[in-house]
Amino acid sequence: MKNVPSCALGGVLSLCATLGVGTVAIAEDSPAPVRLDPDKIAGLNLTAIPPDAYQDILVGGELNMRVATLFEGKELHVSIFESTPAKTSHRNRPTDVDEFVYVLSGKLILTEPAGTVHEYLPGDSLVLPVGYKGTWEMQGNYRELVVLMQKGK
């Protein structure tokens, strides 16, 4: 009779183990949050953009630009952009996506075609809608966090 309780106990443990496996929650395929790289936000490890990439819109200064992608999704693109002092005109090359900009360093001056001037300092943010045709002037060591929305990509 001493074997009966150990058999019974073994059977109960087997049953518990079987039931326990059935109740384990299995995670569904779900994307994880993406932490934005603080080093890149601080301007470290950015990639240089060839200066001739925007030569057609340069109206002042010298475009020494660097960039790093922080996130690339189906419709959303988040990056860090940095430039030496320069001024570009978008009259012949308007923006083709909606942009959210958060100024990290330097100063940004946007001037609408009608002459209205908007100035942004570190900590300021703005949304630049598709089709912006004014000027974009970056002063100091300009760096921004930029979020682009590209529908139907």
Short mmCIF file of C-alpha atoms in Angstrom, two decimals:
data_model
loop_
_atom_site.label_atom_id
_atom_site.label_comp_id
_atom_site.label_asym_id
_atom_site.label_seq_id
_atom_site.Cartn_x
_atom_site.Cartn_y
_atom_site.Cartn_z
CA MET A 1 0.00 0.00 0.00
CA LYS A 2 2.96 2.28 0.42
CA ASN A 3 3.29 2.39 -3.42
CA VAL A 4 -0.27 3.55 -3.94
CA PRO A 5 0.20 7.00 -2.45
CA SER A 6 3.39 7.59 -4.47
CA CYS A 7 1.62 6.44 -7.65
CA ALA A 8 -1.33 8.64 -6.81
CA LEU A 9 1.00 11.55 -6.10
CA GLY A 10 2.86 10.95 -9.38
CA GLY A 11 -0.44 10.86 -11.26
CA VAL A 12 -1.61 14.10 -9.65
CA LEU A 13 1.69 15.80 -10.48
CA SER A 14 1.45 14.59 -14.08
CA LEU A 15 -2.11 15.88 -14.30
CA CYS A 16 -1.09 19.26 -12.81
CA ALA A 17 1.83 19.52 -15.21
CA THR A 18 -0.42 18.75 -18.16
CA LEU A 19 -3.06 21.24 -17.06
CA GLY A 20 -0.39 23.82 -16.26
CA VAL A 21 1.03 23.66 -19.78
CA GLY A 22 -2.44 24.26 -21.17
CA THR A 23 -2.87 27.43 -19.12
CA VAL A 24 0.45 29.04 -20.03
CA ALA A 25 -0.28 32.27 -21.90
CA ILE A 26 1.38 32.29 -25.30
CA ALA A 27 2.24 35.80 -26.52
CA GLU A 28 0.73 36.80 -29.82
CA ASP A 29 2.99 38.21 -32.50
CA SER A 30 3.09 41.84 -31.49
CA PRO A 31 5.63 44.57 -32.21
CA ALA A 32 7.68 45.76 -29.27
CA PRO A 33 8.20 49.40 -28.31
CA VAL A 34 11.27 51.00 -29.90
CA ARG A 35 13.56 53.01 -27.64
CA LEU A 36 15.09 55.95 -29.51
CA ASP A 37 18.89 55.86 -29.35
CA PRO A 38 20.04 58.60 -26.92
CA ASP A 39 23.55 58.70 -28.43
CA LYS A 40 22.17 59.47 -31.88
CA ILE A 41 19.79 62.05 -30.42
CA ALA A 42 22.89 63.67 -28.86
CA GLY A 43 24.51 63.81 -32.31
CA LEU A 44 26.81 60.79 -32.00
CA ASN A 45 27.33 58.28 -34.82
CA LEU A 46 25.36 60.19 -37.46
CA THR A 47 25.98 59.56 -41.17
CA ALA A 48 27.08 62.37 -43.49
CA ILE A 49 24.75 63.33 -46.34
CA PRO A 50 26.53 64.31 -49.57
CA PRO A 51 26.40 68.14 -49.80
CA ASP A 52 25.31 68.02 -53.43
CA ALA A 53 22.10 66.16 -52.46
CA TYR A 54 20.43 69.50 -51.71
CA GLN A 55 22.60 71.84 -53.80
CA ASP A 56 19.60 72.77 -55.99
CA ILE A 57 17.81 74.40 -53.03
CA LEU A 58 20.81 75.93 -51.20
CA VAL A 59 20.64 79.74 -51.08
CA GLY A 60 23.19 80.48 -48.33
CA GLY A 61 25.82 78.89 -46.14
CA GLU A 62 27.26 75.43 -46.57
CA LEU A 63 25.25 72.26 -46.15
CA ASN A 64 27.29 69.89 -44.01
CA MET A 65 24.52 67.56 -42.93
CA ARG A 66 24.41 64.35 -40.94
CA VAL A 67 21.49 62.04 -40.25
CA ALA A 68 20.55 58.84 -38.41
CA THR A 69 17.36 56.82 -38.64
CA LEU A 70 15.88 55.99 -35.25
CA PHE A 71 12.80 54.14 -36.51
CA GLU A 72 11.46 53.15 -39.94
CA GLY A 73 7.92 51.80 -40.04
CA LYS A 74 5.27 51.33 -42.72
CA GLU A 75 4.14 54.96 -42.58
CA LEU A 76 6.31 56.58 -39.92
CA HIS A 77 9.98 57.54 -40.14
CA VAL A 78 11.84 59.01 -37.15
CA SER A 79 15.34 60.42 -37.49
CA ILE A 80 17.90 62.87 -36.20
CA PHE A 81 19.06 65.54 -38.63
CA GLU A 82 22.00 67.89 -38.06
CA SER A 83 23.44 70.71 -40.19
CA THR A 84 25.96 73.51 -40.13
CA PRO A 85 24.51 77.00 -40.73
CA ALA A 86 22.73 77.09 -44.09
CA LYS A 87 19.60 78.38 -45.77
CA THR A 88 17.49 76.48 -48.31
CA SER A 89 14.52 77.53 -50.44
CA HIS A 90 11.71 75.13 -51.18
CA ARG A 91 9.87 77.21 -53.81
CA ASN A 92 10.82 74.75 -56.56
CA ARG A 93 11.06 71.70 -54.31
CA PRO A 94 8.21 71.80 -51.76
CA THR A 95 8.09 69.31 -48.92
CA ASP A 96 6.49 66.03 -50.01
CA VAL A 97 5.48 64.62 -46.59
CA ASP A 98 4.03 65.97 -43.35
CA GLU A 99 6.85 66.63 -40.86
CA PHE A 100 6.93 66.99 -37.10
CA VAL A 101 10.12 68.76 -35.99
CA TYR A 102 11.51 69.06 -32.45
CA VAL A 103 14.51 71.42 -32.31
CA LEU A 104 17.34 69.97 -30.19
CA SER A 105 20.07 72.58 -30.77
CA GLY A 106 20.76 75.69 -32.81
CA LYS A 107 18.02 77.87 -34.26
CA LEU A 108 15.54 77.28 -37.09
CA ILE A 109 13.98 80.15 -39.03
CA LEU A 110 11.18 79.32 -41.47
CA THR A 111 10.00 82.10 -43.76
CA GLU A 112 6.77 81.62 -45.69
CA PRO A 113 6.60 82.76 -49.34
CA ALA A 114 4.44 85.74 -48.24
CA GLY A 115 7.22 86.82 -45.81
CA THR A 116 5.90 85.63 -42.42
CA VAL A 117 8.86 84.56 -40.29
CA HIS A 118 8.75 81.79 -37.65
CA GLU A 119 11.71 81.22 -35.27
CA TYR A 120 12.31 78.01 -33.29
CA LEU A 121 14.83 77.41 -30.51
CA PRO A 122 15.84 74.23 -28.64
CA GLY A 123 12.76 72.70 -27.02
CA ASP A 124 10.39 74.18 -29.62
CA SER A 125 8.41 71.95 -31.96
CA LEU A 126 6.40 72.45 -35.11
CA VAL A 127 4.49 70.63 -37.81
CA LEU A 128 5.38 71.39 -41.41
CA PRO A 129 2.58 70.25 -43.72
CA VAL A 130 3.06 68.73 -47.17
CA GLY A 131 3.67 71.42 -49.77
CA TYR A 132 5.68 73.94 -47.71
CA LYS A 133 7.42 76.28 -50.19
CA GLY A 134 9.22 78.80 -47.98
CA THR A 135 12.81 79.02 -46.80
CA TRP A 136 14.45 76.91 -44.13
CA GLU A 137 17.36 78.58 -42.33
CA MET A 138 19.46 76.67 -39.80
CA GLN A 139 21.71 78.64 -37.48
CA GLY A 140 24.45 77.42 -35.12
CA ASN A 141 24.99 73.69 -34.72
CA TYR A 142 21.44 72.86 -35.77
CA ARG A 143 20.02 69.47 -34.78
CA GLU A 144 16.43 68.23 -34.81
CA LEU A 145 14.35 65.16 -34.14
CA VAL A 146 12.12 64.76 -37.17
CA VAL A 147 9.08 62.52 -37.62
CA LEU A 148 7.87 62.00 -41.20
CA MET A 149 4.47 60.57 -42.09
CA GLN A 150 4.42 58.80 -45.45
CA LYS A 151 0.99 57.37 -46.22
CA GLY A 152 0.73 54.48 -48.62
CA LYS A 153 4.45 53.75 -48.55
#
